[in-house]
Every structure is written in structure tokens, then in C-alpha cells.
mmCIF file with all atom_site columns, C-alpha atoms in Angstrom:
data_model
loop_
_atom_site.group_PDB
_atom_site.id
_atom_site.type_symbol
_atom_site.label_atom_id
_atom_site.label_alt_id
_atom_site.label_comp_id
_atom_site.label_asym_id
_atom_site.label_entity_id
_atom_site.label_seq_id
_atom_site.pdbx_PDB_ins_code
_atom_site.Cartn_x
_atom_site.Cartn_y
_atom_site.Cartn_z
_atom_site.occupancy
_atom_site.B_iso_or_equiv
_atom_site.pdbx_formal_charge
_atom_site.auth_seq_id
_atom_site.auth_comp_id
_atom_site.auth_asym_id
_atom_site.auth_atom_id
_atom_site.pdbx_PDB_model_num
ATOM 1   C CA . GLY A 1 1   ? -8.323  -9.279  -11.975 1.00 0.00 ? 1   GLY A CA 1
ATOM 2   C CA . GLU A 1 2   ? -9.024  -9.745  -7.709  1.00 0.00 ? 2   GLU A CA 1
ATOM 3   C CA . ASN A 1 3   ? -11.548 -7.327  -5.877  1.00 0.00 ? 3   ASN A CA 1
ATOM 4   C CA . VAL A 1 4   ? -11.132 -6.174  -2.433  1.00 0.00 ? 4   VAL A CA 1
ATOM 5   C CA . GLU A 1 5   ? -14.049 -5.020  -0.515  1.00 0.00 ? 5   GLU A CA 1
ATOM 6   C CA . GLN A 1 6   ? -13.083 -3.362  3.259   1.00 0.00 ? 6   GLN A CA 1
ATOM 7   C CA . HIS A 1 7   ? -16.242 -2.478  5.543   1.00 0.00 ? 7   HIS A CA 1
ATOM 8   C CA . PRO A 1 8   ? -16.649 -0.485  7.503   1.00 0.00 ? 8   PRO A CA 1
ATOM 9   C CA . SER A 1 9   ? -15.319 2.541   5.893   1.00 0.00 ? 9   SER A CA 1
ATOM 10  C CA . THR A 1 10  ? -15.265 4.537   9.078   1.00 0.00 ? 10  THR A CA 1
ATOM 11  C CA . LEU A 1 11  ? -15.298 3.084   12.792  1.00 0.00 ? 11  LEU A CA 1
ATOM 12  C CA . SER A 1 12  ? -15.645 5.168   16.117  1.00 0.00 ? 12  SER A CA 1
ATOM 13  C CA . VAL A 1 13  ? -14.585 2.893   19.121  1.00 0.00 ? 13  VAL A CA 1
ATOM 14  C CA . GLN A 1 14  ? -13.972 3.937   22.761  1.00 0.00 ? 14  GLN A CA 1
ATOM 15  C CA . GLU A 1 15  ? -10.737 3.466   24.032  1.00 0.00 ? 15  GLU A CA 1
ATOM 16  C CA . GLY A 1 16  ? -10.228 0.323   25.663  1.00 0.00 ? 16  GLY A CA 1
ATOM 17  C CA . ASP A 1 17  ? -12.635 -1.196  23.605  1.00 0.00 ? 17  ASP A CA 1
ATOM 18  C CA . SER A 1 18  ? -12.466 -3.853  20.508  1.00 0.00 ? 18  SER A CA 1
ATOM 19  C CA . ALA A 1 19  ? -12.226 -3.019  17.031  1.00 0.00 ? 19  ALA A CA 1
ATOM 20  C CA . VAL A 1 20  ? -12.743 -5.364  13.958  1.00 0.00 ? 20  VAL A CA 1
ATOM 21  C CA . ILE A 1 21  ? -12.545 -4.615  10.509  1.00 0.00 ? 21  ILE A CA 1
ATOM 22  C CA . LYS A 1 22  ? -13.634 -6.990  7.849   1.00 0.00 ? 22  LYS A CA 1
ATOM 23  C CA . CYS A 1 23  ? -11.801 -7.478  4.153   1.00 0.00 ? 23  CYS A CA 1
ATOM 24  C CA . THR A 1 24  ? -13.350 -10.003 1.721   1.00 0.00 ? 24  THR A CA 1
ATOM 25  C CA . TYR A 1 25  ? -11.420 -11.058 -1.785  1.00 0.00 ? 25  TYR A CA 1
ATOM 26  C CA . SER A 1 26  ? -12.612 -12.357 -4.993  1.00 0.00 ? 26  SER A CA 1
ATOM 27  C CA . ASP A 1 27  ? -9.695  -14.546 -6.430  1.00 0.00 ? 27  ASP A CA 1
ATOM 28  C CA . SER A 1 28  ? -9.544  -17.927 -4.510  1.00 0.00 ? 28  SER A CA 1
ATOM 29  C CA . ALA A 1 29  ? -5.972  -18.116 -5.562  1.00 0.00 ? 29  ALA A CA 1
ATOM 30  C CA . SER A 1 30  ? -4.872  -15.059 -3.354  1.00 0.00 ? 30  SER A CA 1
ATOM 31  C CA . ASN A 1 31  ? -2.276  -16.240 -0.780  1.00 0.00 ? 31  ASN A CA 1
ATOM 32  C CA . TYR A 1 32  ? -0.976  -13.128 1.011   1.00 0.00 ? 32  TYR A CA 1
ATOM 33  C CA . PHE A 1 33  ? -2.908  -10.791 3.256   1.00 0.00 ? 33  PHE A CA 1
ATOM 34  C CA . PRO A 1 34  ? -1.102  -7.947  4.494   1.00 0.00 ? 34  PRO A CA 1
ATOM 35  C CA . TRP A 1 35  ? -2.859  -5.336  6.650   1.00 0.00 ? 35  TRP A CA 1
ATOM 36  C CA . TYR A 1 36  ? -1.151  -1.289  7.005   1.00 0.00 ? 36  TYR A CA 1
ATOM 37  C CA . LYS A 1 37  ? -1.747  1.269   8.797   1.00 0.00 ? 37  LYS A CA 1
ATOM 38  C CA . GLN A 1 38  ? -1.652  4.799   7.471   1.00 0.00 ? 38  GLN A CA 1
ATOM 39  C CA . GLU A 1 39  ? -1.791  7.825   10.058  1.00 0.00 ? 39  GLU A CA 1
ATOM 40  C CA . LEU A 1 40  ? -2.492  11.362  9.122   1.00 0.00 ? 40  LEU A CA 1
ATOM 41  C CA . GLY A 1 41  ? -0.424  12.537  6.662   1.00 0.00 ? 41  GLY A CA 1
ATOM 42  C CA . LYS A 1 42  ? 2.212   9.825   6.886   1.00 0.00 ? 42  LYS A CA 1
ATOM 43  C CA . ARG A 1 43  ? 3.034   6.987   4.894   1.00 0.00 ? 43  ARG A CA 1
ATOM 44  C CA . PRO A 1 44  ? 1.102   3.152   4.998   1.00 0.00 ? 44  PRO A CA 1
ATOM 45  C CA . GLN A 1 45  ? 3.138   0.742   7.416   1.00 0.00 ? 45  GLN A CA 1
ATOM 46  C CA . LEU A 1 46  ? 2.670   -2.938  7.535   1.00 0.00 ? 46  LEU A CA 1
ATOM 47  C CA . ILE A 1 47  ? 1.307   -3.908  11.148  1.00 0.00 ? 47  ILE A CA 1
ATOM 48  C CA . ILE A 1 48  ? 0.406   -7.603  10.164  1.00 0.00 ? 48  ILE A CA 1
ATOM 49  C CA . ASP A 1 49  ? 0.239   -10.180 7.884   1.00 0.00 ? 49  ASP A CA 1
ATOM 50  C CA . ILE A 1 50  ? -0.982  -13.723 6.967   1.00 0.00 ? 50  ILE A CA 1
ATOM 51  C CA . ARG A 1 51  ? -0.576  -16.641 4.491   1.00 0.00 ? 51  ARG A CA 1
ATOM 52  C CA . SER A 1 52  ? -3.304  -19.005 2.901   1.00 0.00 ? 52  SER A CA 1
ATOM 53  C CA . ASN A 1 53  ? -1.557  -21.954 5.029   1.00 0.00 ? 53  ASN A CA 1
ATOM 54  C CA . VAL A 1 54  ? -2.582  -20.116 8.763   1.00 0.00 ? 54  VAL A CA 1
ATOM 55  C CA . GLY A 1 55  ? -6.100  -19.322 9.978   1.00 0.00 ? 55  GLY A CA 1
ATOM 56  C CA . GLU A 1 56  ? -4.957  -16.995 12.647  1.00 0.00 ? 56  GLU A CA 1
ATOM 57  C CA . LYS A 1 57  ? -2.127  -14.718 13.511  1.00 0.00 ? 57  LYS A CA 1
ATOM 58  C CA . LYS A 1 58  ? -1.681  -12.564 16.846  1.00 0.00 ? 58  LYS A CA 1
ATOM 59  C CA . ASP A 1 59  ? 0.738   -9.859  17.406  1.00 0.00 ? 59  ASP A CA 1
ATOM 60  C CA . GLN A 1 60  ? 0.467   -8.091  20.668  1.00 0.00 ? 60  GLN A CA 1
ATOM 61  C CA . ARG A 1 61  ? -3.353  -6.783  21.022  1.00 0.00 ? 61  ARG A CA 1
ATOM 62  C CA . ILE A 1 62  ? -3.507  -6.956  17.182  1.00 0.00 ? 62  ILE A CA 1
ATOM 63  C CA . ALA A 1 63  ? -4.778  -10.034 15.441  1.00 0.00 ? 63  ALA A CA 1
ATOM 64  C CA . VAL A 1 64  ? -5.505  -11.364 11.742  1.00 0.00 ? 64  VAL A CA 1
ATOM 65  C CA . THR A 1 65  ? -8.436  -14.376 11.189  1.00 0.00 ? 65  THR A CA 1
ATOM 66  C CA . LEU A 1 66  ? -8.286  -15.898 7.458   1.00 0.00 ? 66  LEU A CA 1
ATOM 67  C CA . ASN A 1 67  ? -11.337 -17.867 5.825   1.00 0.00 ? 67  ASN A CA 1
ATOM 68  C CA . LYS A 1 68  ? -10.146 -19.105 2.597   1.00 0.00 ? 68  LYS A CA 1
ATOM 69  C CA . THR A 1 69  ? -13.670 -20.885 2.374   1.00 0.00 ? 69  THR A CA 1
ATOM 70  C CA . ALA A 1 70  ? -15.564 -17.605 2.567   1.00 0.00 ? 70  ALA A CA 1
ATOM 71  C CA . LYS A 1 71  ? -12.977 -15.665 1.238   1.00 0.00 ? 71  LYS A CA 1
ATOM 72  C CA . HIS A 1 72  ? -12.996 -13.182 3.985   1.00 0.00 ? 72  HIS A CA 1
ATOM 73  C CA . PHE A 1 73  ? -10.353 -12.132 6.572   1.00 0.00 ? 73  PHE A CA 1
ATOM 74  C CA . SER A 1 74  ? -10.275 -9.723  9.360   1.00 0.00 ? 74  SER A CA 1
ATOM 75  C CA . LEU A 1 75  ? -8.025  -7.311  12.045  1.00 0.00 ? 75  LEU A CA 1
ATOM 76  C CA . HIS A 1 76  ? -8.999  -7.154  15.386  1.00 0.00 ? 76  HIS A CA 1
ATOM 77  C CA . ILE A 1 77  ? -7.566  -4.437  17.647  1.00 0.00 ? 77  ILE A CA 1
ATOM 78  C CA . THR A 1 78  ? -8.060  -5.521  21.248  1.00 0.00 ? 78  THR A CA 1
ATOM 79  C CA . GLU A 1 79  ? -7.829  -2.986  24.383  1.00 0.00 ? 79  GLU A CA 1
ATOM 80  C CA . THR A 1 80  ? -7.258  0.375   22.018  1.00 0.00 ? 80  THR A CA 1
ATOM 81  C CA . GLN A 1 81  ? -5.893  3.124   22.399  1.00 0.00 ? 81  GLN A CA 1
ATOM 82  C CA . PRO A 1 82  ? -5.757  6.379   20.844  1.00 0.00 ? 82  PRO A CA 1
ATOM 83  C CA . GLU A 1 83  ? -2.373  6.234   18.921  1.00 0.00 ? 83  GLU A CA 1
ATOM 84  C CA . ASP A 1 84  ? -4.726  3.143   17.133  1.00 0.00 ? 84  ASP A CA 1
ATOM 85  C CA . SER A 1 85  ? -6.367  6.245   15.229  1.00 0.00 ? 85  SER A CA 1
ATOM 86  C CA . ALA A 1 86  ? -5.831  6.000   11.674  1.00 0.00 ? 86  ALA A CA 1
ATOM 87  C CA . VAL A 1 87  ? -6.492  4.433   8.295   1.00 0.00 ? 87  VAL A CA 1
ATOM 88  C CA . TYR A 1 88  ? -6.516  0.832   8.203   1.00 0.00 ? 88  TYR A CA 1
ATOM 89  C CA . PHE A 1 89  ? -6.117  -0.993  4.541   1.00 0.00 ? 89  PHE A CA 1
ATOM 90  C CA . CYS A 1 90  ? -6.364  -4.311  4.168   1.00 0.00 ? 90  CYS A CA 1
ATOM 91  C CA . ALA A 1 91  ? -4.627  -5.923  0.797   1.00 0.00 ? 91  ALA A CA 1
ATOM 92  C CA . ALA A 1 92  ? -4.802  -9.184  -1.057  1.00 0.00 ? 92  ALA A CA 1
ATOM 93  C CA . SER A 1 93  ? -2.230  -11.016 -3.503  1.00 0.00 ? 93  SER A CA 1
ATOM 94  C CA . LYS A 1 94  ? -2.074  -14.512 -5.214  1.00 0.00 ? 94  LYS A CA 1
ATOM 95  C CA . THR A 1 95  ? 1.744   -14.370 -5.636  1.00 0.00 ? 95  THR A CA 1
ATOM 96  C CA . GLY A 1 96  ? 2.411   -14.820 -1.673  1.00 0.00 ? 96  GLY A CA 1
ATOM 97  C CA . THR A 1 97  ? 4.450   -11.600 -1.560  1.00 0.00 ? 97  THR A CA 1
ATOM 98  C CA . ALA A 1 98  ? 3.818   -7.740  -1.936  1.00 0.00 ? 98  ALA A CA 1
ATOM 99  C CA . SER A 1 99  ? 4.275   -8.117  -5.396  1.00 0.00 ? 99  SER A CA 1
ATOM 100 C CA . LYS A 1 100 ? 0.774   -7.447  -7.304  1.00 0.00 ? 100 LYS A CA 1
ATOM 101 C CA . LEU A 1 101 ? -0.910  -6.184  -4.046  1.00 0.00 ? 101 LEU A CA 1
ATOM 102 C CA . THR A 1 102 ? -4.780  -4.831  -4.674  1.00 0.00 ? 102 THR A CA 1
ATOM 103 C CA . PHE A 1 103 ? -6.012  -2.837  -1.709  1.00 0.00 ? 103 PHE A CA 1
ATOM 104 C CA . GLY A 1 104 ? -9.420  -2.281  0.028   1.00 0.00 ? 104 GLY A CA 1
ATOM 105 C CA . THR A 1 105 ? -10.529 0.837   0.133   1.00 0.00 ? 105 THR A CA 1
ATOM 106 C CA . GLY A 1 106 ? -9.646  1.432   3.906   1.00 0.00 ? 106 GLY A CA 1
ATOM 107 C CA . THR A 1 107 ? -11.012 2.058   7.155   1.00 0.00 ? 107 THR A CA 1
ATOM 108 C CA . ARG A 1 108 ? -10.886 5.207   9.029   1.00 0.00 ? 108 ARG A CA 1
ATOM 109 C CA . LEU A 1 109 ? -10.658 4.257   12.912  1.00 0.00 ? 109 LEU A CA 1
ATOM 110 C CA . GLN A 1 110 ? -11.161 6.859   15.513  1.00 0.00 ? 110 GLN A CA 1
ATOM 111 C CA . VAL A 1 111 ? -10.612 5.695   19.283  1.00 0.00 ? 111 VAL A CA 1
ATOM 112 C CA . THR A 1 112 ? -12.452 8.420   21.393  1.00 0.00 ? 112 THR A CA 1
ATOM 113 C CA . LEU A 1 113 ? -11.343 9.302   25.479  1.00 0.00 ? 113 LEU A CA 1
ATOM 114 C CA . GLU B 2 1   ? 19.165  4.024   7.742   1.00 0.00 ? 1   GLU B CA 1
ATOM 115 C CA . ALA B 2 2   ? 17.248  1.703   6.016   1.00 0.00 ? 2   ALA B CA 1
ATOM 116 C CA . GLN B 2 3   ? 14.358  3.995   3.943   1.00 0.00 ? 3   GLN B CA 1
ATOM 117 C CA . VAL B 2 4   ? 12.567  4.565   0.654   1.00 0.00 ? 4   VAL B CA 1
ATOM 118 C CA . THR B 2 5   ? 13.313  8.217   -0.912  1.00 0.00 ? 5   THR B CA 1
ATOM 119 C CA . GLN B 2 6   ? 10.821  10.339  -2.962  1.00 0.00 ? 6   GLN B CA 1
ATOM 120 C CA . ASN B 2 7   ? 11.321  13.535  -4.703  1.00 0.00 ? 7   ASN B CA 1
ATOM 121 C CA . PRO B 2 8   ? 9.913   15.896  -5.311  1.00 0.00 ? 8   PRO B CA 1
ATOM 122 C CA . ARG B 2 9   ? 7.565   15.510  -2.269  1.00 0.00 ? 9   ARG B CA 1
ATOM 123 C CA . TYR B 2 10  ? 5.168   18.163  -3.710  1.00 0.00 ? 10  TYR B CA 1
ATOM 124 C CA . LEU B 2 11  ? 4.620   19.295  -7.246  1.00 0.00 ? 11  LEU B CA 1
ATOM 125 C CA . ILE B 2 12  ? 2.191   21.762  -9.028  1.00 0.00 ? 12  ILE B CA 1
ATOM 126 C CA . THR B 2 13  ? 2.188   21.691  -12.590 1.00 0.00 ? 13  THR B CA 1
ATOM 127 C CA . VAL B 2 14  ? 0.462   21.965  -15.901 1.00 0.00 ? 14  VAL B CA 1
ATOM 128 C CA . THR B 2 15  ? -1.407  19.799  -18.365 1.00 0.00 ? 15  THR B CA 1
ATOM 129 C CA . GLY B 2 16  ? 1.070   18.118  -20.913 1.00 0.00 ? 16  GLY B CA 1
ATOM 130 C CA . LYS B 2 17  ? 4.634   19.126  -19.142 1.00 0.00 ? 17  LYS B CA 1
ATOM 131 C CA . LYS B 2 18  ? 6.469   15.919  -18.541 1.00 0.00 ? 18  LYS B CA 1
ATOM 132 C CA . LEU B 2 19  ? 7.591   15.167  -15.398 1.00 0.00 ? 19  LEU B CA 1
ATOM 133 C CA . THR B 2 20  ? 9.619   12.404  -13.336 1.00 0.00 ? 20  THR B CA 1
ATOM 134 C CA . VAL B 2 21  ? 9.095   11.342  -9.709  1.00 0.00 ? 21  VAL B CA 1
ATOM 135 C CA . THR B 2 22  ? 12.058  9.766   -8.563  1.00 0.00 ? 22  THR B CA 1
ATOM 136 C CA . CYS B 2 23  ? 12.289  6.618   -6.051  1.00 0.00 ? 23  CYS B CA 1
ATOM 137 C CA . SER B 2 24  ? 14.953  5.587   -3.964  1.00 0.00 ? 24  SER B CA 1
ATOM 138 C CA . GLN B 2 25  ? 15.550  2.674   -1.787  1.00 0.00 ? 25  GLN B CA 1
ATOM 139 C CA . ASN B 2 26  ? 19.142  1.671   0.194   1.00 0.00 ? 26  ASN B CA 1
ATOM 140 C CA . MET B 2 27  ? 18.002  -1.695  1.413   1.00 0.00 ? 27  MET B CA 1
ATOM 141 C CA . ASN B 2 28  ? 19.166  -3.631  -1.887  1.00 0.00 ? 28  ASN B CA 1
ATOM 142 C CA . HIS B 2 29  ? 15.242  -4.931  -2.205  1.00 0.00 ? 29  HIS B CA 1
ATOM 143 C CA . GLU B 2 30  ? 14.972  -6.529  -5.589  1.00 0.00 ? 30  GLU B CA 1
ATOM 144 C CA . TYR B 2 31  ? 11.252  -5.905  -5.677  1.00 0.00 ? 31  TYR B CA 1
ATOM 145 C CA . MET B 2 32  ? 10.247  -2.185  -6.590  1.00 0.00 ? 32  MET B CA 1
ATOM 146 C CA . SER B 2 33  ? 6.628   -0.603  -6.828  1.00 0.00 ? 33  SER B CA 1
ATOM 147 C CA . TRP B 2 34  ? 4.485   2.701   -7.544  1.00 0.00 ? 34  TRP B CA 1
ATOM 148 C CA . TYR B 2 35  ? 0.839   3.148   -6.006  1.00 0.00 ? 35  TYR B CA 1
ATOM 149 C CA . ARG B 2 36  ? -1.457  6.297   -6.547  1.00 0.00 ? 36  ARG B CA 1
ATOM 150 C CA . GLN B 2 37  ? -3.957  7.283   -3.678  1.00 0.00 ? 37  GLN B CA 1
ATOM 151 C CA . ASP B 2 38  ? -6.995  8.638   -4.341  1.00 0.00 ? 38  ASP B CA 1
ATOM 152 C CA . PRO B 2 39  ? -9.572  9.630   -1.781  1.00 0.00 ? 39  PRO B CA 1
ATOM 153 C CA . GLY B 2 40  ? -12.286 6.645   -1.071  1.00 0.00 ? 40  GLY B CA 1
ATOM 154 C CA . LEU B 2 41  ? -10.466 4.602   -3.655  1.00 0.00 ? 41  LEU B CA 1
ATOM 155 C CA . GLY B 2 42  ? -7.545  3.459   -1.164  1.00 0.00 ? 42  GLY B CA 1
ATOM 156 C CA . LEU B 2 43  ? -4.261  2.693   -3.139  1.00 0.00 ? 43  LEU B CA 1
ATOM 157 C CA . ARG B 2 44  ? -3.981  1.387   -6.731  1.00 0.00 ? 44  ARG B CA 1
ATOM 158 C CA . GLN B 2 45  ? -1.016  -0.054  -8.229  1.00 0.00 ? 45  GLN B CA 1
ATOM 159 C CA . ILE B 2 46  ? 0.461   1.596   -11.334 1.00 0.00 ? 46  ILE B CA 1
ATOM 160 C CA . TYR B 2 47  ? 3.730   0.087   -12.148 1.00 0.00 ? 47  TYR B CA 1
ATOM 161 C CA . TYR B 2 48  ? 5.838   -2.910  -10.353 1.00 0.00 ? 48  TYR B CA 1
ATOM 162 C CA . SER B 2 49  ? 9.392   -4.389  -10.737 1.00 0.00 ? 49  SER B CA 1
ATOM 163 C CA . MET B 2 50  ? 10.807  -7.599  -9.434  1.00 0.00 ? 50  MET B CA 1
ATOM 164 C CA . ASN B 2 51  ? 14.438  -6.603  -10.716 1.00 0.00 ? 51  ASN B CA 1
ATOM 165 C CA . VAL B 2 52  ? 16.682  -4.749  -13.064 1.00 0.00 ? 52  VAL B CA 1
ATOM 166 C CA . GLU B 2 53  ? 15.246  -4.390  -16.245 1.00 0.00 ? 53  GLU B CA 1
ATOM 167 C CA . VAL B 2 54  ? 12.079  -6.296  -15.468 1.00 0.00 ? 54  VAL B CA 1
ATOM 168 C CA . THR B 2 55  ? 8.829   -4.019  -14.905 1.00 0.00 ? 55  THR B CA 1
ATOM 169 C CA . ASP B 2 56  ? 5.035   -4.827  -15.279 1.00 0.00 ? 56  ASP B CA 1
ATOM 170 C CA . LYS B 2 57  ? 1.681   -2.941  -15.384 1.00 0.00 ? 57  LYS B CA 1
ATOM 171 C CA . GLY B 2 58  ? -0.077  -3.131  -12.231 1.00 0.00 ? 58  GLY B CA 1
ATOM 172 C CA . ASP B 2 59  ? -3.826  -2.236  -12.053 1.00 0.00 ? 59  ASP B CA 1
ATOM 173 C CA . VAL B 2 60  ? -3.870  1.516   -13.445 1.00 0.00 ? 60  VAL B CA 1
ATOM 174 C CA . PRO B 2 61  ? -0.795  2.152   -15.805 1.00 0.00 ? 61  PRO B CA 1
ATOM 175 C CA . GLU B 2 62  ? -2.330  4.113   -18.447 1.00 0.00 ? 62  GLU B CA 1
ATOM 176 C CA . GLY B 2 63  ? -0.773  7.606   -18.770 1.00 0.00 ? 63  GLY B CA 1
ATOM 177 C CA . TYR B 2 64  ? 2.685   6.458   -16.513 1.00 0.00 ? 64  TYR B CA 1
ATOM 178 C CA . LYS B 2 65  ? 6.200   5.001   -17.827 1.00 0.00 ? 65  LYS B CA 1
ATOM 179 C CA . VAL B 2 66  ? 8.682   3.566   -15.328 1.00 0.00 ? 66  VAL B CA 1
ATOM 180 C CA . SER B 2 67  ? 12.253  2.372   -15.852 1.00 0.00 ? 67  SER B CA 1
ATOM 181 C CA . ARG B 2 68  ? 14.480  0.220   -13.721 1.00 0.00 ? 68  ARG B CA 1
ATOM 182 C CA . LYS B 2 69  ? 17.682  0.341   -14.938 1.00 0.00 ? 69  LYS B CA 1
ATOM 183 C CA . GLU B 2 70  ? 19.850  0.220   -11.243 1.00 0.00 ? 70  GLU B CA 1
ATOM 184 C CA . LYS B 2 71  ? 18.113  -1.919  -8.737  1.00 0.00 ? 71  LYS B CA 1
ATOM 185 C CA . ARG B 2 72  ? 17.861  1.003   -6.138  1.00 0.00 ? 72  ARG B CA 1
ATOM 186 C CA . ASN B 2 73  ? 16.173  3.304   -8.346  1.00 0.00 ? 73  ASN B CA 1
ATOM 187 C CA . PHE B 2 74  ? 12.771  3.346   -10.037 1.00 0.00 ? 74  PHE B CA 1
ATOM 188 C CA . PRO B 2 75  ? 11.504  6.410   -11.187 1.00 0.00 ? 75  PRO B CA 1
ATOM 189 C CA . LEU B 2 76  ? 8.047   7.367   -12.289 1.00 0.00 ? 76  LEU B CA 1
ATOM 190 C CA . ILE B 2 77  ? 7.312   9.429   -15.330 1.00 0.00 ? 77  ILE B CA 1
ATOM 191 C CA . LEU B 2 78  ? 4.589   11.351  -16.740 1.00 0.00 ? 78  LEU B CA 1
ATOM 192 C CA . GLU B 2 79  ? 4.907   12.025  -20.090 1.00 0.00 ? 79  GLU B CA 1
ATOM 193 C CA . SER B 2 80  ? 1.803   14.155  -20.825 1.00 0.00 ? 80  SER B CA 1
ATOM 194 C CA . PRO B 2 81  ? 0.250   14.656  -17.271 1.00 0.00 ? 81  PRO B CA 1
ATOM 195 C CA . SER B 2 82  ? -3.425  15.446  -16.935 1.00 0.00 ? 82  SER B CA 1
ATOM 196 C CA . PRO B 2 83  ? -5.585  16.860  -14.399 1.00 0.00 ? 83  PRO B CA 1
ATOM 197 C CA . ASN B 2 84  ? -6.813  13.161  -13.409 1.00 0.00 ? 84  ASN B CA 1
ATOM 198 C CA . GLN B 2 85  ? -3.457  12.159  -12.263 1.00 0.00 ? 85  GLN B CA 1
ATOM 199 C CA . THR B 2 86  ? -3.369  14.793  -9.428  1.00 0.00 ? 86  THR B CA 1
ATOM 200 C CA . SER B 2 87  ? -2.715  12.537  -6.650  1.00 0.00 ? 87  SER B CA 1
ATOM 201 C CA . LEU B 2 88  ? -0.680  11.346  -3.642  1.00 0.00 ? 88  LEU B CA 1
ATOM 202 C CA . TYR B 2 89  ? 1.629   8.980   -5.397  1.00 0.00 ? 89  TYR B CA 1
ATOM 203 C CA . PHE B 2 90  ? 3.627   6.245   -2.899  1.00 0.00 ? 90  PHE B CA 1
ATOM 204 C CA . CYS B 2 91  ? 6.934   4.330   -3.774  1.00 0.00 ? 91  CYS B CA 1
ATOM 205 C CA . ALA B 2 92  ? 7.145   1.144   -2.360  1.00 0.00 ? 92  ALA B CA 1
ATOM 206 C CA . SER B 2 93  ? 9.834   -1.649  -1.664  1.00 0.00 ? 93  SER B CA 1
ATOM 207 C CA . SER B 2 94  ? 10.470  -5.455  -0.384  1.00 0.00 ? 94  SER B CA 1
ATOM 208 C CA . LEU B 2 95  ? 12.436  -8.291  -0.462  1.00 0.00 ? 95  LEU B CA 1
ATOM 209 C CA . VAL B 2 96  ? 10.986  -10.486 -3.108  1.00 0.00 ? 96  VAL B CA 1
ATOM 210 C CA . GLN B 2 97  ? 10.609  -13.623 -0.387  1.00 0.00 ? 97  GLN B CA 1
ATOM 211 C CA . THR B 2 98  ? 9.345   -11.688 2.496   1.00 0.00 ? 98  THR B CA 1
ATOM 212 C CA . GLY B 2 99  ? 6.619   -9.624  1.420   1.00 0.00 ? 99  GLY B CA 1
ATOM 213 C CA . GLU B 2 100 ? 7.012   -6.700  4.031   1.00 0.00 ? 100 GLU B CA 1
ATOM 214 C CA . GLN B 2 101 ? 7.012   -3.606  1.842   1.00 0.00 ? 101 GLN B CA 1
ATOM 215 C CA . TYR B 2 102 ? 8.076   -0.292  2.829   1.00 0.00 ? 102 TYR B CA 1
ATOM 216 C CA . PHE B 2 103 ? 6.696   2.854   1.590   1.00 0.00 ? 103 PHE B CA 1
ATOM 217 C CA . GLY B 2 104 ? 8.243   6.245   0.771   1.00 0.00 ? 104 GLY B CA 1
ATOM 218 C CA . PRO B 2 105 ? 7.114   9.547   2.015   1.00 0.00 ? 105 PRO B CA 1
ATOM 219 C CA . GLY B 2 106 ? 4.860   10.118  -0.385  1.00 0.00 ? 106 GLY B CA 1
ATOM 220 C CA . THR B 2 107 ? 4.897   12.643  -3.558  1.00 0.00 ? 107 THR B CA 1
ATOM 221 C CA . ARG B 2 108 ? 1.505   15.282  -3.834  1.00 0.00 ? 108 ARG B CA 1
ATOM 222 C CA . LEU B 2 109 ? 1.135   15.788  -7.360  1.00 0.00 ? 109 LEU B CA 1
ATOM 223 C CA . THR B 2 110 ? -1.141  18.586  -8.938  1.00 0.00 ? 110 THR B CA 1
ATOM 224 C CA . VAL B 2 111 ? -2.240  18.711  -12.352 1.00 0.00 ? 111 VAL B CA 1
ATOM 225 C CA . THR B 2 112 ? -3.611  22.088  -13.389 1.00 0.00 ? 112 THR B CA 1
#
């Protein structure tokens, strides 16, 4: 089955700096790649997703890039703010939807003042 | 308000005592899923359902059962809970075609 590896497991950045989280996947048939943010004690929430027919997608300070050849995708957060502090999960699916998602193990992002 | 609800939110039980965690959504979503979240392991899918009476195993289905008799409800059943099922459980739903998945608030289960 699919295997998703996520790095780093923890990341500390200063407010205003950029943060990058990387994921690799094993199944070349995967075609849907969402990112979820989970604040402490809260439920995961979708923040951005990308499908395999697109190489990059942006939403304000957040962007995701996808390299199908290398089978990896990355989350980029620019101008980080304290409210960006959370655990971020990447995931992959080959159904084109949220069904049969395989998640990475998460990255704890800490934005310091 | 569009939402996914789970009950109970917290549960402490003993080994072998059957329990059910309920999940309900009011968004008319076809797709529903159960995950467990454990430290260092991320979210792992237990079971999912593409529509009424259609369910399938996820990555960690052993020791769990589900049913989908109505579109809005997707209960998770542990017929004989064991301590290794102590975890944080999330239910989620989405429209099949969009992929945006909405999670419930979570149920923290402790099996002693």
C-alpha cells in the first residue's frame, strides 16, 4: 500500500520567517495530496490540497508544490505568524478524493516571537 | 450549522466491554471515515464508507466494526476493546467529488 514519509518531525522558526515541510510518497498512482493543520486539542482542518495535474498551488501565505517524478510534495508557509503554530499533516490518495487517504506522521511547527 | 459530531467525547472502559462511538454529519456527505490518532504515528484510517450500505477497510481495521444504514450516521463499534485500542478517534466526512474532508471533534478512548 501507500507509504507517506514526512520531514521534519519538529520545526521551529522565528515569526516572519518561512517554513517548509516535505513529504514523499511511494505509490506513483497517487493523485490527490491534501495538507491538514491541527491546533493543540483541536480537530484536523484542511488548509490546502493539490492534484497531480498541477505543479503548484497558492493560497495567500500558503503554497504547495508537487514533483510527480520524484514523488514528493512540500508545504511552504511564508511570513509565519504565531497562529501558524500547530501540527501539520500531509496525506496522499490515488482515488482523486479524500477516500483512502494515507497520512504522514506530522510536523510540529513552532513559531517563536 | 454544518458539522460532524461524535459521542462520547471521552470514554474510559475496561477490556472486553463492547462499546459504540457514534458519528453524525448534517452536510449530506456521501463519504465518511474513521481514523485513529496515536503519538508519532499520525492519522491512520480504520474504515470508510462511500455511501449507504457501502463500507471498506482502511489500513488498521482489526478489532473494529462499522455500519452505514443511514447517510448521516457512521458508528464505530469495538466489540471487545483491548488496551492497544486506547487512542484518539476522529470521524470525518466529505462530498465524494470535492475531497475536502471535515473532521469531528474527536473521541478520546482509554481501555484499561
